[in-house]
PDB file of C-alpha atoms and ligand atoms in Angstrom:
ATOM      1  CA  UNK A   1      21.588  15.622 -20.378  1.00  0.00           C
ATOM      2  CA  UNK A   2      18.095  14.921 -21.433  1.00  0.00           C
ATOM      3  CA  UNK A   3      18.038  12.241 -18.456  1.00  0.00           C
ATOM      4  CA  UNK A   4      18.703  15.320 -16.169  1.00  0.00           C
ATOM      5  CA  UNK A   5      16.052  17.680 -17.821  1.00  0.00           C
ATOM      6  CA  UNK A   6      13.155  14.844 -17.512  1.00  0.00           C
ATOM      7  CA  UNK A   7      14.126  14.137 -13.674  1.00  0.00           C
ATOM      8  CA  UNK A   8      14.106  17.210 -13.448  1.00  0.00           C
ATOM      9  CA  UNK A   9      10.479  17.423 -14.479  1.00  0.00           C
ATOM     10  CA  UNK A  10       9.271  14.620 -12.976  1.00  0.00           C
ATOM     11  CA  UNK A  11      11.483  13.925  -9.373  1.00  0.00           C
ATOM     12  CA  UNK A  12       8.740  11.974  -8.020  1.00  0.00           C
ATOM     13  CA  UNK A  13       8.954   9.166 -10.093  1.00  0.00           C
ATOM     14  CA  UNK A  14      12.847   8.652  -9.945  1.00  0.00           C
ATOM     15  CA  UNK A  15      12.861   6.368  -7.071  1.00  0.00           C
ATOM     16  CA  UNK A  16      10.253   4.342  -8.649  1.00  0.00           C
ATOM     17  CA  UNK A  17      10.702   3.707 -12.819  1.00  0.00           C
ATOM     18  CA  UNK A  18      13.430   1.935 -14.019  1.00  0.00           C
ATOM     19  CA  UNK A  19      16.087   4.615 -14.997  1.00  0.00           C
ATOM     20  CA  UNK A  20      15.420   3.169 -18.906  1.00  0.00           C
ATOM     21  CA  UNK A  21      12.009   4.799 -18.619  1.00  0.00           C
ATOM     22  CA  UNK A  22      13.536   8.199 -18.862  1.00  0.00           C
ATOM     23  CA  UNK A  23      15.643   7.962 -21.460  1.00  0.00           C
ATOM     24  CA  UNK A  24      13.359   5.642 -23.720  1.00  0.00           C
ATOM     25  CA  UNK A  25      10.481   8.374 -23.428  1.00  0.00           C
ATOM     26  CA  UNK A  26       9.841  11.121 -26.171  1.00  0.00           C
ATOM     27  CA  UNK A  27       6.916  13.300 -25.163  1.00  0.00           C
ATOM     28  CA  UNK A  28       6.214  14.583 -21.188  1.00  0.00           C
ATOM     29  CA  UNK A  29       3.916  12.338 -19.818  1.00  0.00           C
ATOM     30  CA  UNK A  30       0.275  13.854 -20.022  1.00  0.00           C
ATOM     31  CA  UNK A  31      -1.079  15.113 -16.264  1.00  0.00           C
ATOM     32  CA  UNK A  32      -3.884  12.547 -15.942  1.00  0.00           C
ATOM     33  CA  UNK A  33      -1.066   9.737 -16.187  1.00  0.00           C
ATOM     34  CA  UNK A  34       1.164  11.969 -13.580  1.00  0.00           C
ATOM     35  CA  UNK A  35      -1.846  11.918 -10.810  1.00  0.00           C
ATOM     36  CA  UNK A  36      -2.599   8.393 -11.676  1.00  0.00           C
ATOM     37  CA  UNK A  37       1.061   7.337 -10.746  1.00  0.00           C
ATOM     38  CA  UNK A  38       1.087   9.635  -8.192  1.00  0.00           C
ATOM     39  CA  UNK A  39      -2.179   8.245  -6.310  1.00  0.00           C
ATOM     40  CA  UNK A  40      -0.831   4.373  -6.947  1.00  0.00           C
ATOM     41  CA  UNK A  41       2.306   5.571  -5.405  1.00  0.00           C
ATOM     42  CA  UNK A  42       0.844   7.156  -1.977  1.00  0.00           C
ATOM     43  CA  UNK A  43      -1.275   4.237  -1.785  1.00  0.00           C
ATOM     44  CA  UNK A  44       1.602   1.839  -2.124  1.00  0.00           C
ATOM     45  CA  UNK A  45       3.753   4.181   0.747  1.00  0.00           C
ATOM     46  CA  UNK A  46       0.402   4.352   2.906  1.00  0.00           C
ATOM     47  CA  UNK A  47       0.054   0.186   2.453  1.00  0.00           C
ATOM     48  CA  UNK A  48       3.640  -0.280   3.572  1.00  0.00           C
ATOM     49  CA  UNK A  49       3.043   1.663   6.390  1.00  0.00           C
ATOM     50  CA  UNK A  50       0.253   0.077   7.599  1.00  0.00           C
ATOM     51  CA  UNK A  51       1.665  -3.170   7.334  1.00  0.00           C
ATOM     52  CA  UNK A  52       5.131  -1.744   9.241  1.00  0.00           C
ATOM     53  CA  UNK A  53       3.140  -1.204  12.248  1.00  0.00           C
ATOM     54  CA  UNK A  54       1.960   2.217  10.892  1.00  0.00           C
ATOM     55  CA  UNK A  55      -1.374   1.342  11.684  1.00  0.00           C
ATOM     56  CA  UNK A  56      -0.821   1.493  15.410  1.00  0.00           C
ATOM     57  CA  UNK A  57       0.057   5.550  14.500  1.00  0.00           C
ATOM     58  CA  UNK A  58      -3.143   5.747  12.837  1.00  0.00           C
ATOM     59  CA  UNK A  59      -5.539   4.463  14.451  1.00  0.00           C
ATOM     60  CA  UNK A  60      -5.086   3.533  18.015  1.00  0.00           C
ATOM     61  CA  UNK A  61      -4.604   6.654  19.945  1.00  0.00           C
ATOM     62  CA  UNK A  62      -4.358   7.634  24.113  1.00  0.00           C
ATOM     63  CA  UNK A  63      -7.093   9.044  25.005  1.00  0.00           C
ATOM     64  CA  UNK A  64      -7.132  12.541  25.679  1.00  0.00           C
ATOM     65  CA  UNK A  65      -7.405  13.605  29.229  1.00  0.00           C
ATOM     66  CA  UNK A  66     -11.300  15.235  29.036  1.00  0.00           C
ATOM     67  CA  UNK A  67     -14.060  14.682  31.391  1.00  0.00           C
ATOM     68  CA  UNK A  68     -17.014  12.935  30.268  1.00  0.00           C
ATOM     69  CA  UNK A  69     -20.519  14.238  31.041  1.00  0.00           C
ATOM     70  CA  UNK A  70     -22.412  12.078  33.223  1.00  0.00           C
ATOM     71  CA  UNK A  71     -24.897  10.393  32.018  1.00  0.00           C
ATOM     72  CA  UNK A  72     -29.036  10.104  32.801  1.00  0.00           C
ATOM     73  CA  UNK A  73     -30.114   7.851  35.423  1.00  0.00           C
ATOM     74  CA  UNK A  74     -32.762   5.616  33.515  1.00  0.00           C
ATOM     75  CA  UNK A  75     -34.035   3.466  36.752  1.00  0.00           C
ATOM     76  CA  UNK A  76     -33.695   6.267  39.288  1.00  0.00           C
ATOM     77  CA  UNK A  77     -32.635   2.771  41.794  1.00  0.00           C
ATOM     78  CA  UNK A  78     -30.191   2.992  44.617  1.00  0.00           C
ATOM     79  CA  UNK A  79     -26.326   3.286  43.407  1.00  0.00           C
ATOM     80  CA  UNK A  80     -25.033  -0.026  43.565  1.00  0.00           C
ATOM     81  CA  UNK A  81     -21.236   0.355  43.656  1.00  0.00           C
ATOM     82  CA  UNK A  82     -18.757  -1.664  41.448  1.00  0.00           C
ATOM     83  CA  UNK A  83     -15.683  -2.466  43.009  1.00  0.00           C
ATOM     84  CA  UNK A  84     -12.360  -2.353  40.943  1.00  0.00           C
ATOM     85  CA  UNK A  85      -9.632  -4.389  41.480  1.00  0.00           C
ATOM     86  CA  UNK A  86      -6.879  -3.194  39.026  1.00  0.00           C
ATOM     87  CA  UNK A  87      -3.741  -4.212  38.112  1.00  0.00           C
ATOM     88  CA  UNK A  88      -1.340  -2.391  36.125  1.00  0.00           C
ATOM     89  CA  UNK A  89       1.145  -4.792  34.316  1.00  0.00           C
ATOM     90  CA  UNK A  90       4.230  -2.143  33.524  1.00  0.00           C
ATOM     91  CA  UNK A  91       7.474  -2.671  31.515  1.00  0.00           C
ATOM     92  CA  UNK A  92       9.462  -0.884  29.259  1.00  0.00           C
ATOM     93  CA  UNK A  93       8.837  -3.420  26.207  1.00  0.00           C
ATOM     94  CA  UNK A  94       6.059  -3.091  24.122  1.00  0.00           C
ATOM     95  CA  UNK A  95       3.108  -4.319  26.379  1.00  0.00           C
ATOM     96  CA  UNK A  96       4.019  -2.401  29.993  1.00  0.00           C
ATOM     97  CA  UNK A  97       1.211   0.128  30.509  1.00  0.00           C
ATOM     98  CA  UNK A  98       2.522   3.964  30.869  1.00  0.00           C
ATOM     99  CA  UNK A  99      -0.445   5.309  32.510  1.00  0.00           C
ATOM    100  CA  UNK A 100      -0.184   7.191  35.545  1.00  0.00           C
ATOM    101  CA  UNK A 101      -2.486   7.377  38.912  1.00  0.00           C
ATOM    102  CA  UNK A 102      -3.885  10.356  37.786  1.00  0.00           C
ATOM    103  CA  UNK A 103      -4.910   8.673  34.051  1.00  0.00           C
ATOM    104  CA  UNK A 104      -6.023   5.671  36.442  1.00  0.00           C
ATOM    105  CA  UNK A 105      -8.741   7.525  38.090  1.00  0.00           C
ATOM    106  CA  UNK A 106     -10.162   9.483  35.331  1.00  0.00           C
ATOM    107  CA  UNK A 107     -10.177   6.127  32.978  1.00  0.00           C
ATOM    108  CA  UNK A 108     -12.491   5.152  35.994  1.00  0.00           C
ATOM    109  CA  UNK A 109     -14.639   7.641  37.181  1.00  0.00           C
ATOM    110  CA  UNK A 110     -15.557   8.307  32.858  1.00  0.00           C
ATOM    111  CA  UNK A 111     -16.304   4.999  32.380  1.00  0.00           C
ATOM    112  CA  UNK A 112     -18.687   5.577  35.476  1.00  0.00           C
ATOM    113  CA  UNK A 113     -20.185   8.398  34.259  1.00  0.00           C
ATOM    114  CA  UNK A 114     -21.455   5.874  31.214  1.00  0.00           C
ATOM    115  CA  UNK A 115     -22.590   3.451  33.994  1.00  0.00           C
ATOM    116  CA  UNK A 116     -24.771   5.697  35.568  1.00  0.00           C
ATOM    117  CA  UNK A 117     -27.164   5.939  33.672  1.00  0.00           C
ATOM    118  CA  UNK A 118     -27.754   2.036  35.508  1.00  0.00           C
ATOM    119  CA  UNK A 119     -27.125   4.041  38.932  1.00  0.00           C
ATOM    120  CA  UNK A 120     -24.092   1.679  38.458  1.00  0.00           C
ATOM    121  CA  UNK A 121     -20.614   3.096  40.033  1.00  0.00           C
ATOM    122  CA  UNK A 122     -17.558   1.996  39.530  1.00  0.00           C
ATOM    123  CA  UNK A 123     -14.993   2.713  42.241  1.00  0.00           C
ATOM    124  CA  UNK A 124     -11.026   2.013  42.636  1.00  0.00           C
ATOM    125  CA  UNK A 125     -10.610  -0.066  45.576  1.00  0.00           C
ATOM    126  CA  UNK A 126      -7.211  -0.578  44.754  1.00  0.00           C
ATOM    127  CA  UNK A 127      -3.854  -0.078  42.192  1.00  0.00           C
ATOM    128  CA  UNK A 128      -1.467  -2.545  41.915  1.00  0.00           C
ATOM    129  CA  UNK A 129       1.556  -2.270  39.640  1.00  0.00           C
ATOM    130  CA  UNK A 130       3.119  -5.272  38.615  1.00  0.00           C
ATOM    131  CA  UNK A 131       6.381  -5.246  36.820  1.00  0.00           C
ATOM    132  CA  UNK A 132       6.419  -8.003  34.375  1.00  0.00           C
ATOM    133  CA  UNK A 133       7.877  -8.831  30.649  1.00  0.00           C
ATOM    134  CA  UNK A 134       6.213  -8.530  27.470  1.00  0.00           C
ATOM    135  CA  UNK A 135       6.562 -12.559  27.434  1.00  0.00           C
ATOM    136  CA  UNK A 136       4.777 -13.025  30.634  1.00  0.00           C
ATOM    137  CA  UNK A 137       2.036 -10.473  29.476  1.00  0.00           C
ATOM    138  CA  UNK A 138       1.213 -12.478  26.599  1.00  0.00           C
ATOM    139  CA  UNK A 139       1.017 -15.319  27.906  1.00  0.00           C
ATOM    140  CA  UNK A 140      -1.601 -14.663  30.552  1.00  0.00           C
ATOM    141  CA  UNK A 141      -3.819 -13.289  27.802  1.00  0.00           C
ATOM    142  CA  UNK A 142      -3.518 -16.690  26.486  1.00  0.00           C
ATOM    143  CA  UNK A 143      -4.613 -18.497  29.166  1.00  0.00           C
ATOM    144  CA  UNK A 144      -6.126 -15.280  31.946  1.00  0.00           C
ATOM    145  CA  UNK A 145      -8.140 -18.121  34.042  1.00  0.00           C
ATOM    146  CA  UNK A 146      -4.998 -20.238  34.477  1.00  0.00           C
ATOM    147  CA  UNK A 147      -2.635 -17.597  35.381  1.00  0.00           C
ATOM    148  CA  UNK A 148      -5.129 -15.287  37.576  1.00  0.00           C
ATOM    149  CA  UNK A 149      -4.547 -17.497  40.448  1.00  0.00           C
ATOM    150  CA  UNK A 150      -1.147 -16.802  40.558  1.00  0.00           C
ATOM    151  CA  UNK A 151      -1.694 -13.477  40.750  1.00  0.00           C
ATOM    152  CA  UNK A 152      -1.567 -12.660  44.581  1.00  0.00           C
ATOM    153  CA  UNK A 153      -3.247  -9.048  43.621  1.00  0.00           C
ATOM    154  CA  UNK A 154      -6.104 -10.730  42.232  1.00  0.00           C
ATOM    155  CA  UNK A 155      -9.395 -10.134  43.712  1.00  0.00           C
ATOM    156  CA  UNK A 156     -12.432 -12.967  43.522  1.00  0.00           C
ATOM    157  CA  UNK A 157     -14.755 -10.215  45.210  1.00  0.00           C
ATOM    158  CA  UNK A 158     -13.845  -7.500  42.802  1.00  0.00           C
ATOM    159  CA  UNK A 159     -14.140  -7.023  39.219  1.00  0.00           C
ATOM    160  CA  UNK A 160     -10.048  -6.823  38.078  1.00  0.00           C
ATOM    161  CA  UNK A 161      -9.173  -4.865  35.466  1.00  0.00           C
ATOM    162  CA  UNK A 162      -6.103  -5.408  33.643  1.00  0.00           C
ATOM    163  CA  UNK A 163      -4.444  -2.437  32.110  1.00  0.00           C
ATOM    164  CA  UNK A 164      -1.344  -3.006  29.399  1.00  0.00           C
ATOM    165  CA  UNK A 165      -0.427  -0.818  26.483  1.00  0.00           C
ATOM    166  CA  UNK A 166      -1.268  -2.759  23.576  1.00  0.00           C
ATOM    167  CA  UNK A 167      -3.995  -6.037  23.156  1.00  0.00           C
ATOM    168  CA  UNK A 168      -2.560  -6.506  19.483  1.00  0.00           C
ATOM    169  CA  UNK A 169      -4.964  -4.710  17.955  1.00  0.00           C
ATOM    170  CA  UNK A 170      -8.125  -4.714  20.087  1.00  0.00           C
ATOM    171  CA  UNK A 171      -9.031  -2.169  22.713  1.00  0.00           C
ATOM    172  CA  UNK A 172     -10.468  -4.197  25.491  1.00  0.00           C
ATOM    173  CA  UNK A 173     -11.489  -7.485  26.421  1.00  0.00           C
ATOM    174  CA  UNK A 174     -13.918  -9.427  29.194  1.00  0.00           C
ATOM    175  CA  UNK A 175     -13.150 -12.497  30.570  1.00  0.00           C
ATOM    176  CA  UNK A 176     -16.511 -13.601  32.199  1.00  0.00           C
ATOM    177  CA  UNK A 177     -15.219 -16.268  33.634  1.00  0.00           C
ATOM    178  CA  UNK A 178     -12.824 -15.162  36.001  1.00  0.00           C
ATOM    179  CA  UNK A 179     -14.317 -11.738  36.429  1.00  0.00           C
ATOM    180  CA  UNK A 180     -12.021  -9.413  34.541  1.00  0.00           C
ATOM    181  CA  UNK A 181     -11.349  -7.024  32.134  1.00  0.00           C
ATOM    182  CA  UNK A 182      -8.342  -5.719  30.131  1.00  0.00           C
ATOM    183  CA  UNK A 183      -8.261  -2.374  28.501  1.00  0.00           C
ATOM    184  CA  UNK A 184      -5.198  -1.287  26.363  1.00  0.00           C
ATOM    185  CA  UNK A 185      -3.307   2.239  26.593  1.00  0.00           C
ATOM    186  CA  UNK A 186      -3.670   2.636  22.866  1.00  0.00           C
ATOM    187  CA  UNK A 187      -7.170   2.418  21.554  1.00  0.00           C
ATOM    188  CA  UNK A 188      -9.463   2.989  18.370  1.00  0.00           C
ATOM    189  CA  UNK A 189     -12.431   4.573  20.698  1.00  0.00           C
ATOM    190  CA  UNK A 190     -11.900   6.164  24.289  1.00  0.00           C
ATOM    191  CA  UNK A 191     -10.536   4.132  26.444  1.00  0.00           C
ATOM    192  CA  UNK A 192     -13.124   4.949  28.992  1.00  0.00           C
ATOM    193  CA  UNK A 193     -16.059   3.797  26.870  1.00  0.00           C
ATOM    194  CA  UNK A 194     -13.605   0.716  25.997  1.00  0.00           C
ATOM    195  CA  UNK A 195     -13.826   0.224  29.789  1.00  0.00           C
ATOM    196  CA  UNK A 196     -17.860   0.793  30.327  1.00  0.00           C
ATOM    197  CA  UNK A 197     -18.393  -1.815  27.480  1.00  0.00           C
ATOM    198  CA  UNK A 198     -15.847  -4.716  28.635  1.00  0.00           C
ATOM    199  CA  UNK A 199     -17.589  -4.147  32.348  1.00  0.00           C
ATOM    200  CA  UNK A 200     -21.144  -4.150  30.170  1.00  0.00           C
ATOM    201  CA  UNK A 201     -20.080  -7.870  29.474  1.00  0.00           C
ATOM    202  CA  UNK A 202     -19.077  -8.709  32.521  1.00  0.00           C
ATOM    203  CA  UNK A 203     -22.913  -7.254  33.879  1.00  0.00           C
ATOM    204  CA  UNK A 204     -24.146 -10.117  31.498  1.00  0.00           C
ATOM    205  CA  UNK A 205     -24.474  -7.749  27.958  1.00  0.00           C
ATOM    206  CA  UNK A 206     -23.841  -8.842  24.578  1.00  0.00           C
ATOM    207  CA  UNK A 207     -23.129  -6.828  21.957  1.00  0.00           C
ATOM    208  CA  UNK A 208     -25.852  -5.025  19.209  1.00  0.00           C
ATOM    209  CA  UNK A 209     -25.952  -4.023  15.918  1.00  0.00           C
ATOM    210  CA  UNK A 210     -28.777  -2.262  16.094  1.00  0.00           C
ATOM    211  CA  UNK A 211     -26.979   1.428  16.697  1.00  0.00           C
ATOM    212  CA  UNK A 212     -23.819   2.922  16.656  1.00  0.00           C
ATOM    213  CA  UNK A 213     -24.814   5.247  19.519  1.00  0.00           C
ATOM    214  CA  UNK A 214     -25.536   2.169  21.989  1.00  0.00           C
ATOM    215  CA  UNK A 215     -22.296   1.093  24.238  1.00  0.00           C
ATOM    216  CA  UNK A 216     -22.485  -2.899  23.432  1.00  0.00           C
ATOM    217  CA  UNK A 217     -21.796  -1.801  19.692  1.00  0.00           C
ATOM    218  CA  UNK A 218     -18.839  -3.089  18.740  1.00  0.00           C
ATOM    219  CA  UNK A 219     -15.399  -0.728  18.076  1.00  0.00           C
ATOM    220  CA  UNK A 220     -17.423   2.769  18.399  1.00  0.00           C
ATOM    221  CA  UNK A 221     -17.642   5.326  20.664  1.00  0.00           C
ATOM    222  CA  UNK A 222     -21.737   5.244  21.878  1.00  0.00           C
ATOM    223  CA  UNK A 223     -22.406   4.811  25.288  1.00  0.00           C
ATOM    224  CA  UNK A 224     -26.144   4.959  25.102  1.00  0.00           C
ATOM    225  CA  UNK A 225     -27.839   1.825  27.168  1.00  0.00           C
ATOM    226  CA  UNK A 226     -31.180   0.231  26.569  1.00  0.00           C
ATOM    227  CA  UNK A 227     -33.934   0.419  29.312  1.00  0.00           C
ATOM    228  CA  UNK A 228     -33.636  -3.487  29.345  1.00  0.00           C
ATOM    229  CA  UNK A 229     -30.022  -3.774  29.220  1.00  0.00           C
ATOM    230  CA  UNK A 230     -30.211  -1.448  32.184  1.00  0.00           C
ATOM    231  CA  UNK A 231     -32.574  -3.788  33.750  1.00  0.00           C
ATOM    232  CA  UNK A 232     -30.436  -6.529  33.145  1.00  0.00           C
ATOM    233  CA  UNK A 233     -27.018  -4.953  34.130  1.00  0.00           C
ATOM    234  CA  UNK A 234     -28.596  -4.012  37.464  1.00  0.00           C
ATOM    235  CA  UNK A 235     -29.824  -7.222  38.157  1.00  0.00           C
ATOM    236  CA  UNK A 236     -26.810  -8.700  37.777  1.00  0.00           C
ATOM    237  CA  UNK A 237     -24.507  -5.912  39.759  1.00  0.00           C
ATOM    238  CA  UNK A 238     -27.095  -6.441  42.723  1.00  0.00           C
ATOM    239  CA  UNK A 239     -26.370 -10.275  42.659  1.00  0.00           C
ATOM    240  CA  UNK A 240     -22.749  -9.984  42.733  1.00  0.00           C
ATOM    241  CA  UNK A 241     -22.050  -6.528  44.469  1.00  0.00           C
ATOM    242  CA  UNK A 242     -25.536  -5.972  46.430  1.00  0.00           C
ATOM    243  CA  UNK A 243     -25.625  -5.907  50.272  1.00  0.00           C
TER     244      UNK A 243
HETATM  245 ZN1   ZN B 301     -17.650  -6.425  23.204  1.00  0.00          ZN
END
């Protein structure tokens, strides 16, 4: 009976104290101790969560569907325009992207809006879907430069982008070498600006730590480019994409 009474009083704790714990005890326990437990014991629920694979539920989000304001020319050059290869790897697994055409073009045309304040534009030249495992997925991540040249819808003349629902656990990711990019459905910033900064590296920019509010810092949602990373990103889409 006096089991039932202090359960009772306490119901948050059953699940967690040795049933001994409620009969051995005399007094109530004072409120100080109660919160104590009681903070150890969300933070114990919130750490198993996070380690279940909760943290994909907190933290990496779709981005909603809103329409980036375009940003201020610094050069005031003539538009060079940044052709985009991409290639949607799709499954129902873990890894198949779930975006639509529609989520395509306005992942595209946002991350432009970043790019022009370089008079940079990126433009769609075409979408490929290729239906693929999560195995297969994986493994060209491992090895992108190996496997992109048996990739028929790969484009040398383009810059490809890769899109996949998850990157375990980053957003995007440039691979200079073969001219690519891959940007994941579920990410900690927008996926746009995850976009404008992987294509930042493949224009030749590294990353900063000097602001939060510039696009080459890393995991953060600025967008803001330097007069000479400008400079430099122009240079560099004029080699590759100029006429
Ligand atoms: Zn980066």
């Amino acid at each position: 009976m006096e089991k039932e009474n202090k359960k009772g009083l306490d119901p948050d704790f059953n699940d967690i104290l040795p049933e001994e714990e409620y009969i051995e005890e005399q007094k109530p326990r004072p409120i100080w101790q109660t919160l104590l437990l009681t903070g150890v014991a969300i933070m114990v629920i919130l750490g198993l969560l996070w380690l279940s694979g909760g943290r994909q539920a907190f933290f990496y989000r779709k981005t909603p569907p809103i329409k980036e304001k375009e940003l201020q020319s610094i050069l005031e050059a003539e538009k060079i325009v940044v052709p985009l290869n991409i290639i949607v790897f799709r499954n129902t697994g873990n890894l198949g992207s779930q975006r639509d055409a529609a989520n395509i073009v306005l992942l595209v045309e946002n991350a432009s809006r970043i790019w022009a304040q370089a008079d940079i534009t990126l433009s769609i030249r075409v979408v490929y879907s290729i239906e693929t495992s999560d195995e297969t997925i994986s493994q060209f991540f491992k090895t992108p430069s190996l496997l992109a040249k048996d990739i028929p819808q790969f484009d040398r003349t383009s810059f490809n982008l890769f899109l996949v629902r998850s990157l375990g656990g980053i957003n995007g990711i440039a691979f200079s070498g073969i001219k690519s990019l891959a940007v994941a459905d579920f990410t900690t910033v927008y996926d746009f600006r995850a976009t404008a900064h992987e294509i930042g590296h493949l224009l030749s920019l590294s990353h900063t730590d000097e602001s939060i509010n510039r696009l080459m810092f890393r995991g953060a949602n600025g967008m803001e480019l330097t007069e000479g990373e400008v400079m430099a990103a122009y240079a560099f889409a004029l080699e590759l994409f100029g006429k």
